[in-house]
A tleap script that builds the chain and sets N, CA, C and O, in Angstrom:
source leaprc.protein.ff14SB
mol = sequence {
  NMET GLY PHE MET ASP LYS ILE LEU GLY GLY
  SER GLY GLY SER THR GLU ASP TYR VAL GLU
  LEU ASP VAL GLU ASP PHE ASP THR ALA GLY
  ASP GLU ALA SER VAL THR VAL HIE VAL ALA
  GLU ILE ASP GLY GLN GLU ASP VAL ILE ALA
  ILE LYS ASP ALA VAL TYR ASP GLY ASP MET
  VAL ILE ALA ASP ILE THR ARG LEU ARG THR
  GLU ASP ARG THR VAL GLU HIE VAL VAL ASP
  GLU LEU ARG GLN VAL ALA GLN GLU VAL GLY
  GLY ASP ILE VAL GLN LYS GLY ASP ASP GLN
  LEU ILE VAL THR PRO ASN GLY ILE ALA ILE
  SER ARG SER LYS LEU ASN ARG CHIE
}
set mol.1.N position { -139.282 160.119 -77.189 }
set mol.1.CA position { -138.777 160.117 -75.845 }
set mol.1.C position { -137.297 160.421 -75.887 }
set mol.1.O position { -136.559 159.813 -76.661 }
set mol.2.N position { -136.852 161.362 -75.058 }
set mol.2.CA position { -135.464 161.763 -75.037 }
set mol.2.C position { -134.590 160.836 -74.220 }
set mol.2.O position { -135.079 159.964 -73.502 }
set mol.3.N position { -133.315 161.035 -74.338 }
set mol.3.CA position { -132.339 160.208 -73.633 }
set mol.3.C position { -132.546 160.253 -72.126 }
set mol.3.O position { -132.561 159.210 -71.472 }
set mol.4.N position { -132.705 161.450 -71.567 }
set mol.4.CA position { -132.870 161.575 -70.115 }
set mol.4.C position { -134.175 160.946 -69.665 }
set mol.4.O position { -134.242 160.414 -68.557 }
set mol.5.N position { -135.220 160.991 -70.491 }
set mol.5.CA position { -136.473 160.322 -70.137 }
set mol.5.C position { -136.245 158.832 -69.983 }
set mol.5.O position { -136.807 158.201 -69.088 }
set mol.6.N position { -135.426 158.271 -70.850 }
set mol.6.CA position { -135.140 156.834 -70.761 }
set mol.6.C position { -134.400 156.507 -69.476 }
set mol.6.O position { -134.675 155.484 -68.849 }
set mol.7.N position { -133.463 157.362 -69.073 }
set mol.7.CA position { -132.703 157.119 -67.857 }
set mol.7.C position { -133.532 157.419 -66.622 }
set mol.7.O position { -133.542 156.636 -65.672 }
set mol.8.N position { -134.215 158.528 -66.631 }
set mol.8.CA position { -134.844 159.008 -65.410 }
set mol.8.C position { -136.339 158.813 -65.333 }
set mol.8.O position { -136.962 159.357 -64.421 }
set mol.9.N position { -136.941 158.084 -66.219 }
set mol.9.CA position { -138.344 157.863 -65.972 }
set mol.9.C position { -139.218 157.581 -67.156 }
set mol.9.O position { -140.438 157.708 -67.051 }
set mol.10.N position { -138.670 157.214 -68.251 }
set mol.10.CA position { -139.507 156.859 -69.386 }
set mol.10.C position { -140.020 155.446 -69.227 }
set mol.10.O position { -139.966 154.874 -68.139 }
set mol.11.N position { -140.507 154.898 -70.291 }
set mol.11.CA position { -141.003 153.531 -70.236 }
set mol.11.C position { -139.848 152.581 -69.947 }
set mol.11.O position { -138.698 152.873 -70.275 }
set mol.12.N position { -140.157 151.448 -69.335 }
set mol.12.CA position { -139.132 150.490 -68.952 }
set mol.12.C position { -138.325 150.040 -70.150 }
set mol.12.O position { -138.876 149.448 -71.078 }
set mol.13.N position { -137.056 150.303 -70.147 }
set mol.13.CA position { -136.207 149.928 -71.256 }
set mol.13.C position { -135.226 148.862 -70.833 }
set mol.13.O position { -135.242 148.398 -69.693 }
set mol.14.N position { -134.387 148.484 -71.745 }
set mol.14.CA position { -133.375 147.490 -71.456 }
set mol.14.C position { -132.035 148.015 -71.930 }
set mol.14.O position { -131.936 149.124 -72.455 }
set mol.15.N position { -131.005 147.206 -71.741 }
set mol.15.CA position { -129.676 147.635 -72.162 }
set mol.15.C position { -129.597 147.820 -73.662 }
set mol.15.O position { -128.697 148.504 -74.150 }
set mol.16.N position { -130.527 147.222 -74.413 }
set mol.16.CA position { -130.540 147.423 -75.856 }
set mol.16.C position { -130.917 148.861 -76.207 }
set mol.16.O position { -130.682 149.301 -77.333 }
set mol.17.N position { -131.499 149.604 -75.255 }
set mol.17.CA position { -131.861 150.999 -75.482 }
set mol.17.C position { -130.643 151.912 -75.479 }
set mol.17.O position { -130.713 153.045 -75.958 }
set mol.18.N position { -129.532 151.428 -74.945 }
set mol.18.CA position { -128.333 152.240 -74.878 }
set mol.18.C position { -127.554 152.104 -76.178 }
set mol.18.O position { -127.493 151.026 -76.768 }
set mol.19.N position { -126.970 153.191 -76.610 }
set mol.19.CA position { -126.155 153.188 -77.813 }
set mol.19.C position { -124.721 153.438 -77.385 }
set mol.19.O position { -124.418 154.462 -76.772 }
set mol.20.N position { -123.858 152.520 -77.701 }
set mol.20.CA position { -122.447 152.655 -77.351 }
set mol.20.C position { -121.804 153.669 -78.290 }
set mol.20.O position { -121.854 153.512 -79.510 }
set mol.21.N position { -121.209 154.692 -77.729 }
set mol.21.CA position { -120.528 155.711 -78.515 }
set mol.21.C position { -119.031 155.435 -78.483 }
set mol.21.O position { -118.493 155.043 -77.447 }
set mol.22.N position { -118.380 155.630 -79.574 }
set mol.22.CA position { -116.944 155.406 -79.658 }
set mol.22.C position { -116.222 156.564 -78.990 }
set mol.22.O position { -116.306 157.702 -79.451 }
set mol.23.N position { -115.521 156.280 -77.918 }
set mol.23.CA position { -114.812 157.308 -77.160 }
set mol.23.C position { -113.766 158.004 -78.022 }
set mol.23.O position { -113.424 159.161 -77.778 }
set mol.24.N position { -113.271 157.313 -79.010 }
set mol.24.CA position { -112.263 157.904 -79.896 }
set mol.24.C position { -112.817 159.111 -80.647 }
set mol.24.O position { -112.049 159.952 -81.115 }
set mol.25.N position { -114.137 159.205 -80.769 }
set mol.25.CA position { -114.755 160.328 -81.469 }
set mol.25.C position { -114.799 161.594 -80.620 }
set mol.25.O position { -115.157 162.661 -81.119 }
set mol.26.N position { -114.440 161.487 -79.345 }
set mol.26.CA position { -114.527 162.621 -78.440 }
set mol.26.C position { -113.155 162.962 -77.889 }
set mol.26.O position { -112.300 162.092 -77.719 }
set mol.27.N position { -112.961 164.241 -77.612 }
set mol.27.CA position { -111.706 164.695 -77.034 }
set mol.27.C position { -111.755 164.426 -75.530 }
set mol.27.O position { -112.475 165.106 -74.799 }
set mol.28.N position { -110.993 163.438 -75.073 }
set mol.28.CA position { -110.965 163.120 -73.653 }
set mol.28.C position { -109.542 163.217 -73.153 }
set mol.28.O position { -108.583 163.109 -73.918 }
set mol.29.N position { -109.423 163.423 -71.858 }
set mol.29.CA position { -108.102 163.555 -71.255 }
set mol.29.C position { -107.412 162.200 -71.125 }
set mol.29.O position { -106.206 162.139 -70.887 }
set mol.30.N position { -108.167 161.119 -71.279 }
set mol.30.CA position { -107.567 159.805 -71.192 }
set mol.30.C position { -107.509 159.270 -69.777 }
set mol.30.O position { -107.090 158.132 -69.565 }
set mol.31.N position { -107.921 160.065 -68.807 }
set mol.31.CA position { -107.921 159.612 -67.423 }
set mol.31.C position { -109.130 158.731 -67.165 }
set mol.31.O position { -110.179 158.891 -67.789 }
set mol.32.N position { -108.968 157.810 -66.247 }
set mol.32.CA position { -110.071 156.946 -65.871 }
set mol.32.C position { -111.061 157.761 -65.034 }
set mol.32.O position { -110.651 158.602 -64.233 }
set mol.33.N position { -112.331 157.521 -65.213 }
set mol.33.CA position { -113.365 158.255 -64.482 }
set mol.33.C position { -113.251 157.971 -62.992 }
set mol.33.O position { -112.959 156.847 -62.585 }
set mol.34.N position { -113.483 158.998 -62.180 }
set mol.34.CA position { -113.432 158.810 -60.733 }
set mol.34.C position { -114.771 158.306 -60.193 }
set mol.34.O position { -114.821 157.708 -59.118 }
set mol.35.N position { -115.853 158.544 -60.934 }
set mol.35.CA position { -117.176 158.077 -60.528 }
set mol.35.C position { -117.826 157.389 -61.721 }
set mol.35.O position { -117.809 157.906 -62.838 }
set mol.36.N position { -118.391 156.231 -61.472 }
set mol.36.CA position { -119.130 155.503 -62.492 }
set mol.36.C position { -120.603 155.585 -62.149 }
set mol.36.O position { -120.973 155.480 -60.979 }
set mol.37.N position { -121.453 155.772 -63.153 }
set mol.37.CA position { -122.902 155.783 -62.950 }
set mol.37.C position { -123.428 154.410 -63.342 }
set mol.37.O position { -123.279 153.974 -64.484 }
set mol.38.N position { -124.047 153.735 -62.374 }
set mol.38.CA position { -124.620 152.407 -62.610 }
set mol.38.C position { -126.135 152.528 -62.733 }
set mol.38.O position { -126.757 153.336 -62.044 }
set mol.39.N position { -126.714 151.736 -63.600 }
set mol.39.CA position { -128.166 151.641 -63.723 }
set mol.39.C position { -128.550 150.262 -63.210 }
set mol.39.O position { -127.983 149.255 -63.634 }
set mol.40.N position { -129.522 150.220 -62.289 }
set mol.40.CA position { -129.906 148.951 -61.667 }
set mol.40.C position { -131.417 148.793 -61.655 }
set mol.40.O position { -132.161 149.769 -61.750 }
set mol.41.N position { -131.853 147.557 -61.538 }
set mol.41.CA position { -133.266 147.247 -61.332 }
set mol.41.C position { -133.372 146.545 -59.994 }
set mol.41.O position { -132.590 145.641 -59.698 }
set mol.42.N position { -134.333 146.956 -59.189 }
set mol.42.CA position { -134.536 146.324 -57.895 }
set mol.42.C position { -135.815 145.507 -57.964 }
set mol.42.O position { -136.914 146.041 -58.113 }
set mol.43.N position { -135.638 144.186 -57.850 }
set mol.43.CA position { -136.776 143.269 -57.824 }
set mol.43.C position { -137.128 142.885 -56.395 }
set mol.43.O position { -138.263 142.504 -56.109 }
set mol.44.N position { -136.150 142.988 -55.500 }
set mol.44.CA position { -136.370 142.617 -54.112 }
set mol.44.C position { -135.216 143.074 -53.248 }
set mol.44.O position { -134.269 143.694 -53.732 }
set mol.45.N position { -135.298 142.769 -51.983 }
set mol.45.CA position { -134.316 143.204 -50.991 }
set mol.45.C position { -132.895 142.762 -51.353 }
set mol.45.O position { -131.935 143.481 -51.076 }
set mol.46.N position { -132.757 141.583 -51.969 }
set mol.46.CA position { -131.429 141.051 -52.291 }
set mol.46.C position { -130.683 141.904 -53.320 }
set mol.46.O position { -129.455 141.852 -53.376 }
set mol.47.N position { -131.387 142.677 -54.124 }
set mol.47.CA position { -130.761 143.526 -55.138 }
set mol.47.C position { -130.084 144.757 -54.547 }
set mol.47.O position { -129.303 145.427 -55.223 }
set mol.48.N position { -130.382 145.050 -53.302 }
set mol.48.CA position { -129.838 146.238 -52.644 }
set mol.48.C position { -128.344 146.073 -52.365 }
set mol.48.O position { -127.616 147.064 -52.310 }
set mol.49.N position { -127.884 144.844 -52.190 }
set mol.49.CA position { -126.486 144.595 -51.830 }
set mol.49.C position { -125.526 145.165 -52.871 }
set mol.49.O position { -124.563 145.843 -52.513 }
set mol.50.N position { -125.775 144.902 -54.146 }
set mol.50.CA position { -124.895 145.403 -55.210 }
set mol.50.C position { -124.923 146.926 -55.271 }
set mol.50.O position { -123.901 147.556 -55.543 }
set mol.51.N position { -126.085 147.517 -55.021 }
set mol.51.CA position { -126.205 148.982 -55.030 }
set mol.51.C position { -125.405 149.573 -53.879 }
set mol.51.O position { -124.674 150.547 -54.060 }
set mol.52.N position { -125.540 148.991 -52.711 }
set mol.52.CA position { -124.780 149.459 -51.551 }
set mol.52.C position { -123.281 149.379 -51.820 }
set mol.52.O position { -122.541 150.317 -51.525 }
set mol.53.N position { -122.834 148.251 -52.385 }
set mol.53.CA position { -121.411 148.087 -52.686 }
set mol.53.C position { -120.923 149.170 -53.641 }
set mol.53.O position { -119.843 149.728 -53.448 }
set mol.54.N position { -121.708 149.467 -54.663 }
set mol.54.CA position { -121.318 150.490 -55.636 }
set mol.54.C position { -121.193 151.857 -54.980 }
set mol.54.O position { -120.232 152.583 -55.234 }
set mol.55.N position { -122.157 152.209 -54.138 }
set mol.55.CA position { -122.119 153.520 -53.477 }
set mol.55.C position { -120.957 153.586 -52.489 }
set mol.55.O position { -120.273 154.606 -52.411 }
set mol.56.N position { -120.726 152.512 -51.732 }
set mol.56.CA position { -119.576 152.479 -50.824 }
set mol.56.C position { -118.268 152.596 -51.593 }
set mol.56.O position { -117.287 153.119 -51.062 }
set mol.57.N position { -118.236 152.113 -52.848 }
set mol.57.CA position { -117.041 152.222 -53.686 }
set mol.57.C position { -116.894 153.596 -54.326 }
set mol.57.O position { -115.917 153.847 -55.030 }
set mol.58.N position { -117.859 154.493 -54.088 }
set mol.58.CA position { -117.771 155.852 -54.618 }
set mol.58.C position { -118.495 156.066 -55.924 }
set mol.58.O position { -118.263 157.071 -56.597 }
set mol.59.N position { -119.367 155.148 -56.302 }
set mol.59.CA position { -120.101 155.279 -57.559 }
set mol.59.C position { -121.544 155.723 -57.318 }
set mol.59.O position { -122.052 155.641 -56.200 }
set mol.60.N position { -122.184 156.186 -58.368 }
set mol.60.CA position { -123.566 156.649 -58.337 }
set mol.60.C position { -124.459 155.575 -58.937 }
set mol.60.O position { -124.057 154.880 -59.870 }
set mol.61.N position { -125.686 155.434 -58.397 }
set mol.61.CA position { -126.607 154.419 -58.898 }
set mol.61.C position { -127.967 155.033 -59.187 }
set mol.61.O position { -128.518 155.764 -58.364 }
set mol.62.N position { -128.505 154.728 -60.370 }
set mol.62.CA position { -129.879 155.060 -60.722 }
set mol.62.C position { -130.616 153.734 -60.742 }
set mol.62.O position { -130.353 152.884 -61.594 }
set mol.63.N position { -131.545 153.554 -59.801 }
set mol.63.CA position { -132.204 152.260 -59.635 }
set mol.63.C position { -133.679 152.339 -59.994 }
set mol.63.O position { -134.403 153.219 -59.529 }
set mol.64.N position { -134.105 151.408 -60.827 }
set mol.64.CA position { -135.504 151.282 -61.227 }
set mol.64.C position { -136.212 150.414 -60.195 }
set mol.64.O position { -135.834 149.262 -59.985 }
set mol.65.N position { -137.248 150.968 -59.544 }
set mol.65.CA position { -137.975 150.228 -58.514 }
set mol.65.C position { -139.396 149.873 -58.957 }
set mol.65.O position { -140.234 149.528 -58.124 }
set mol.66.N position { -139.671 149.956 -60.253 }
set mol.66.CA position { -141.034 149.694 -60.732 }
set mol.66.C position { -141.474 148.256 -60.504 }
set mol.66.O position { -142.674 147.986 -60.455 }
set mol.67.N position { -140.547 147.337 -60.367 }
set mol.67.CA position { -140.921 145.939 -60.154 }
set mol.67.C position { -141.363 145.662 -58.719 }
set mol.67.O position { -141.919 144.603 -58.427 }
set mol.68.N position { -141.114 146.616 -57.831 }
set mol.68.CA position { -141.570 146.452 -56.452 }
set mol.68.C position { -143.005 146.939 -56.342 }
set mol.68.O position { -143.355 147.977 -56.904 }
set mol.69.N position { -143.817 146.214 -55.640 }
set mol.69.CA position { -145.205 146.641 -55.447 }
set mol.69.C position { -145.227 147.762 -54.426 }
set mol.69.O position { -144.667 147.624 -53.339 }
set mol.70.N position { -145.868 148.873 -54.764 }
set mol.70.CA position { -145.842 150.046 -53.893 }
set mol.70.C position { -146.556 149.818 -52.570 }
set mol.70.O position { -146.234 150.474 -51.580 }
set mol.71.N position { -147.518 148.902 -52.531 }
set mol.71.CA position { -148.206 148.653 -51.266 }
set mol.71.C position { -147.404 147.714 -50.370 }
set mol.71.O position { -147.721 147.554 -49.191 }
set mol.72.N position { -146.382 147.101 -50.921 }
set mol.72.CA position { -145.526 146.201 -50.162 }
set mol.72.C position { -144.542 147.025 -49.328 }
set mol.72.O position { -144.083 148.077 -49.774 }
set mol.73.N position { -144.226 146.565 -48.151 }
set mol.73.CA position { -143.281 147.274 -47.297 }
set mol.73.C position { -141.848 147.143 -47.793 }
set mol.73.O position { -140.945 147.780 -47.252 }
set mol.74.N position { -141.632 146.323 -48.814 }
set mol.74.CA position { -140.287 146.158 -49.361 }
set mol.74.C position { -139.747 147.485 -49.869 }
set mol.74.O position { -138.572 147.787 -49.657 }
set mol.75.N position { -140.570 148.284 -50.533 }
set mol.75.CA position { -140.128 149.595 -51.032 }
set mol.75.C position { -139.630 150.445 -49.874 }
set mol.75.O position { -138.573 151.068 -49.968 }
set mol.76.N position { -140.373 150.474 -48.803 }
set mol.76.CA position { -139.994 151.267 -47.636 }
set mol.76.C position { -138.664 150.777 -47.052 }
set mol.76.O position { -137.811 151.583 -46.679 }
set mol.77.N position { -138.493 149.456 -46.974 }
set mol.77.CA position { -137.244 148.901 -46.447 }
set mol.77.C position { -136.068 149.219 -47.354 }
set mol.77.O position { -134.992 149.572 -46.871 }
set mol.78.N position { -136.259 149.100 -48.663 }
set mol.78.CA position { -135.199 149.393 -49.627 }
set mol.78.C position { -134.792 150.863 -49.525 }
set mol.78.O position { -133.603 151.177 -49.462 }
set mol.79.N position { -135.766 151.751 -49.509 }
set mol.79.CA position { -135.473 153.185 -49.421 }
set mol.79.C position { -134.752 153.500 -48.114 }
set mol.79.O position { -133.777 154.251 -48.116 }
set mol.80.N position { -135.216 152.939 -47.001 }
set mol.80.CA position { -134.571 153.187 -45.710 }
set mol.80.C position { -133.127 152.691 -45.700 }
set mol.80.O position { -132.236 153.370 -45.190 }
set mol.81.N position { -132.899 151.506 -46.265 }
set mol.81.CA position { -131.558 150.947 -46.287 }
set mol.81.C position { -130.614 151.786 -47.150 }
set mol.81.O position { -129.470 152.029 -46.766 }
set mol.82.N position { -131.092 152.226 -48.308 }
set mol.82.CA position { -130.251 153.050 -49.180 }
set mol.82.C position { -130.076 154.460 -48.628 }
set mol.82.O position { -129.036 155.082 -48.844 }
set mol.83.N position { -131.066 154.965 -47.926 }
set mol.83.CA position { -130.937 156.274 -47.263 }
set mol.83.C position { -129.819 156.216 -46.213 }
set mol.83.O position { -129.032 157.154 -46.084 }
set mol.84.N position { -129.760 155.114 -45.472 }
set mol.84.CA position { -128.724 154.931 -44.465 }
set mol.84.C position { -127.337 154.878 -45.115 }
set mol.84.O position { -126.386 155.461 -44.594 }
set mol.85.N position { -127.222 154.185 -46.243 }
set mol.85.CA position { -125.950 154.103 -46.966 }
set mol.85.C position { -125.513 155.500 -47.407 }
set mol.85.O position { -124.361 155.886 -47.206 }
set mol.86.N position { -126.435 156.256 -48.007 }
set mol.86.CA position { -126.107 157.612 -48.462 }
set mol.86.C position { -125.647 158.478 -47.292 }
set mol.86.O position { -124.710 159.264 -47.428 }
set mol.87.N position { -126.298 158.334 -46.160 }
set mol.87.CA position { -125.924 159.103 -44.975 }
set mol.87.C position { -124.538 158.689 -44.478 }
set mol.87.O position { -123.728 159.543 -44.118 }
set mol.88.N position { -124.264 157.387 -44.456 }
set mol.88.CA position { -122.971 156.887 -43.982 }
set mol.88.C position { -121.806 157.381 -44.832 }
set mol.88.O position { -120.734 157.672 -44.301 }
set mol.89.N position { -122.001 157.478 -46.141 }
set mol.89.CA position { -120.907 157.897 -47.018 }
set mol.89.C position { -120.905 159.410 -47.260 }
set mol.89.O position { -120.029 159.923 -47.956 }
set mol.90.N position { -121.877 160.125 -46.694 }
set mol.90.CA position { -121.957 161.566 -46.918 }
set mol.90.C position { -122.479 161.901 -48.297 }
set mol.90.O position { -122.173 162.960 -48.845 }
set mol.91.N position { -123.271 160.996 -48.863 }
set mol.91.CA position { -123.818 161.195 -50.205 }
set mol.91.C position { -125.214 161.765 -50.181 }
set mol.91.O position { -125.576 162.507 -49.268 }
set mol.92.N position { -126.001 161.417 -51.186 }
set mol.92.CA position { -127.341 161.967 -51.335 }
set mol.92.C position { -128.245 160.892 -51.924 }
set mol.92.O position { -127.768 159.959 -52.571 }
set mol.93.N position { -129.549 161.022 -51.700 }
set mol.93.CA position { -130.519 160.089 -52.254 }
set mol.93.C position { -131.819 160.829 -52.513 }
set mol.93.O position { -132.247 161.651 -51.703 }
set mol.94.N position { -132.448 160.533 -53.649 }
set mol.94.CA position { -133.780 161.056 -53.957 }
set mol.94.C position { -134.582 159.948 -54.631 }
set mol.94.O position { -134.035 159.048 -55.267 }
set mol.95.N position { -135.888 160.048 -54.468 }
set mol.95.CA position { -136.778 159.162 -55.209 }
set mol.95.C position { -137.470 160.007 -56.246 }
set mol.95.O position { -138.086 161.022 -55.922 }
set mol.96.N position { -137.371 159.591 -57.501 }
set mol.96.CA position { -138.000 160.302 -58.606 }
set mol.96.C position { -139.276 159.571 -58.969 }
set mol.96.O position { -139.238 158.478 -59.535 }
set mol.97.N position { -140.391 160.171 -58.644 }
set mol.97.CA position { -141.669 159.542 -58.909 }
set mol.97.C position { -141.808 158.257 -58.132 }
set mol.97.O position { -141.227 158.104 -57.058 }
set mol.98.N position { -142.575 157.335 -58.668 }
set mol.98.CA position { -142.769 156.038 -58.023 }
set mol.98.C position { -141.839 154.978 -58.570 }
set mol.98.O position { -141.904 153.819 -58.162 }
set mol.99.N position { -140.957 155.375 -59.509 }
set mol.99.CA position { -140.222 154.332 -60.203 }
set mol.99.C position { -138.706 154.378 -60.116 }
set mol.99.O position { -138.056 153.434 -60.566 }
set mol.100.N position { -138.106 155.435 -59.556 }
set mol.100.CA position { -136.657 155.487 -59.565 }
set mol.100.C position { -136.082 156.056 -58.278 }
set mol.100.O position { -136.646 156.955 -57.656 }
set mol.101.N position { -134.928 155.493 -57.902 }
set mol.101.CA position { -134.117 156.022 -56.813 }
set mol.101.C position { -132.771 156.407 -57.393 }
set mol.101.O position { -132.225 155.693 -58.235 }
set mol.102.N position { -132.238 157.525 -56.949 }
set mol.102.CA position { -130.900 157.940 -57.350 }
set mol.102.C position { -130.090 158.065 -56.067 }
set mol.102.O position { -130.470 158.798 -55.154 }
set mol.103.N position { -128.972 157.345 -56.002 }
set mol.103.CA position { -128.124 157.341 -54.812 }
set mol.103.C position { -126.716 157.739 -55.234 }
set mol.103.O position { -126.160 157.186 -56.183 }
set mol.104.N position { -126.148 158.705 -54.518 }
set mol.104.CA position { -124.817 159.195 -54.870 }
set mol.104.C position { -123.863 159.068 -53.689 }
set mol.104.O position { -124.290 159.041 -52.535 }
set mol.105.N position { -122.572 158.992 -53.985 }
set mol.105.CA position { -121.563 158.964 -52.925 }
set mol.105.C position { -121.215 160.378 -52.469 }
set mol.105.O position { -121.799 161.358 -52.930 }
set mol.106.N position { -120.274 160.459 -51.576 }
set mol.106.CA position { -119.775 161.737 -51.080 }
set mol.106.C position { -119.261 162.592 -52.243 }
set mol.106.O position { -118.603 162.088 -53.153 }
set mol.107.N position { -119.568 163.874 -52.198 }
set mol.107.CA position { -119.083 164.794 -53.213 }
set mol.107.C position { -120.023 165.017 -54.375 }
set mol.107.O position { -119.752 165.856 -55.234 }
set mol.108.N position { -121.140 164.271 -54.422 }
set mol.108.CA position { -122.113 164.465 -55.487 }
set mol.108.C position { -123.476 164.725 -54.856 }
set mol.108.O position { -124.035 163.863 -54.178 }
set mol.109.N position { -124.000 165.924 -55.088 }
set mol.109.CA position { -125.317 166.287 -54.567 }
set mol.109.C position { -126.340 166.203 -55.701 }
set mol.109.O position { -126.005 166.387 -56.871 }
set mol.110.N position { -127.577 165.926 -55.340 }
set mol.110.CA position { -128.657 165.846 -56.318 }
set mol.110.C position { -129.538 167.072 -56.141 }
set mol.110.O position { -130.084 167.302 -55.062 }
set mol.111.N position { -129.673 167.853 -57.198 }
set mol.111.CA position { -130.521 169.034 -57.156 }
set mol.111.C position { -131.979 168.608 -57.076 }
set mol.111.O position { -132.381 167.625 -57.699 }
set mol.112.N position { -132.761 169.345 -56.314 }
set mol.112.CA position { -134.185 169.039 -56.182 }
set mol.112.C position { -135.034 169.856 -57.150 }
set mol.112.O position { -136.263 169.832 -57.077 }
set mol.113.N position { -134.379 170.578 -58.053 }
set mol.113.CA position { -135.134 171.344 -59.044 }
set mol.113.C position { -134.626 170.985 -60.445 }
set mol.113.O position { -133.459 170.643 -60.633 }
set mol.114.N position { -135.532 171.074 -61.413 }
set mol.114.CA position { -135.173 170.784 -62.795 }
set mol.114.C position { -134.457 171.971 -63.407 }
set mol.114.O position { -134.739 173.119 -63.063 }
set mol.115.N position { -133.542 171.699 -64.304 }
set mol.115.CA position { -132.761 172.761 -64.938 }
set mol.115.C position { -133.643 173.696 -65.760 }
set mol.115.O position { -133.393 174.901 -65.784 }
set mol.116.N position { -134.648 173.184 -66.423 }
set mol.116.CA position { -135.447 174.010 -67.305 }
set mol.116.C position { -136.661 174.631 -66.604 }
set mol.116.O position { -137.520 175.218 -67.262 }
set mol.117.N position { -136.737 174.507 -65.291 }
set mol.117.CA position { -137.854 175.098 -64.529 }
set mol.117.C position { -137.277 176.132 -63.562 }
set mol.117.O position { -136.184 175.950 -63.026 }
set mol.118.N position { -138.012 177.205 -63.347 }
set mol.118.CA position { -137.530 178.263 -62.460 }
set mol.118.C position { -138.198 178.221 -61.136 }
set mol.118.O position { -137.905 179.045 -60.270 }
savepdb mol mol.pdb
quit
């Protein structure tokens, strides 16, 4: 399983799946990032608050929604609430399969096509 599969839809992983890379090994400008990508798990409606705060602060969130039951209306409420946030900040939102939501702030659009597909 590749790195992007783990982020965007592989089997449920944990923070132990991430490998910390030493920034000193890479040529960086030294500037602080203007956008941070957060990874979140949504177990219920209360988890949406932190995601909303991150997006309002200008950050991007990849949220795992596999813990929500698809027949439950909670998924619909969560998606509607995050869709409203994306609209308010001029950002974007997509649902990838049944297990992930990606929410971005203003200035970051999400392509609806895969890079390796024509």
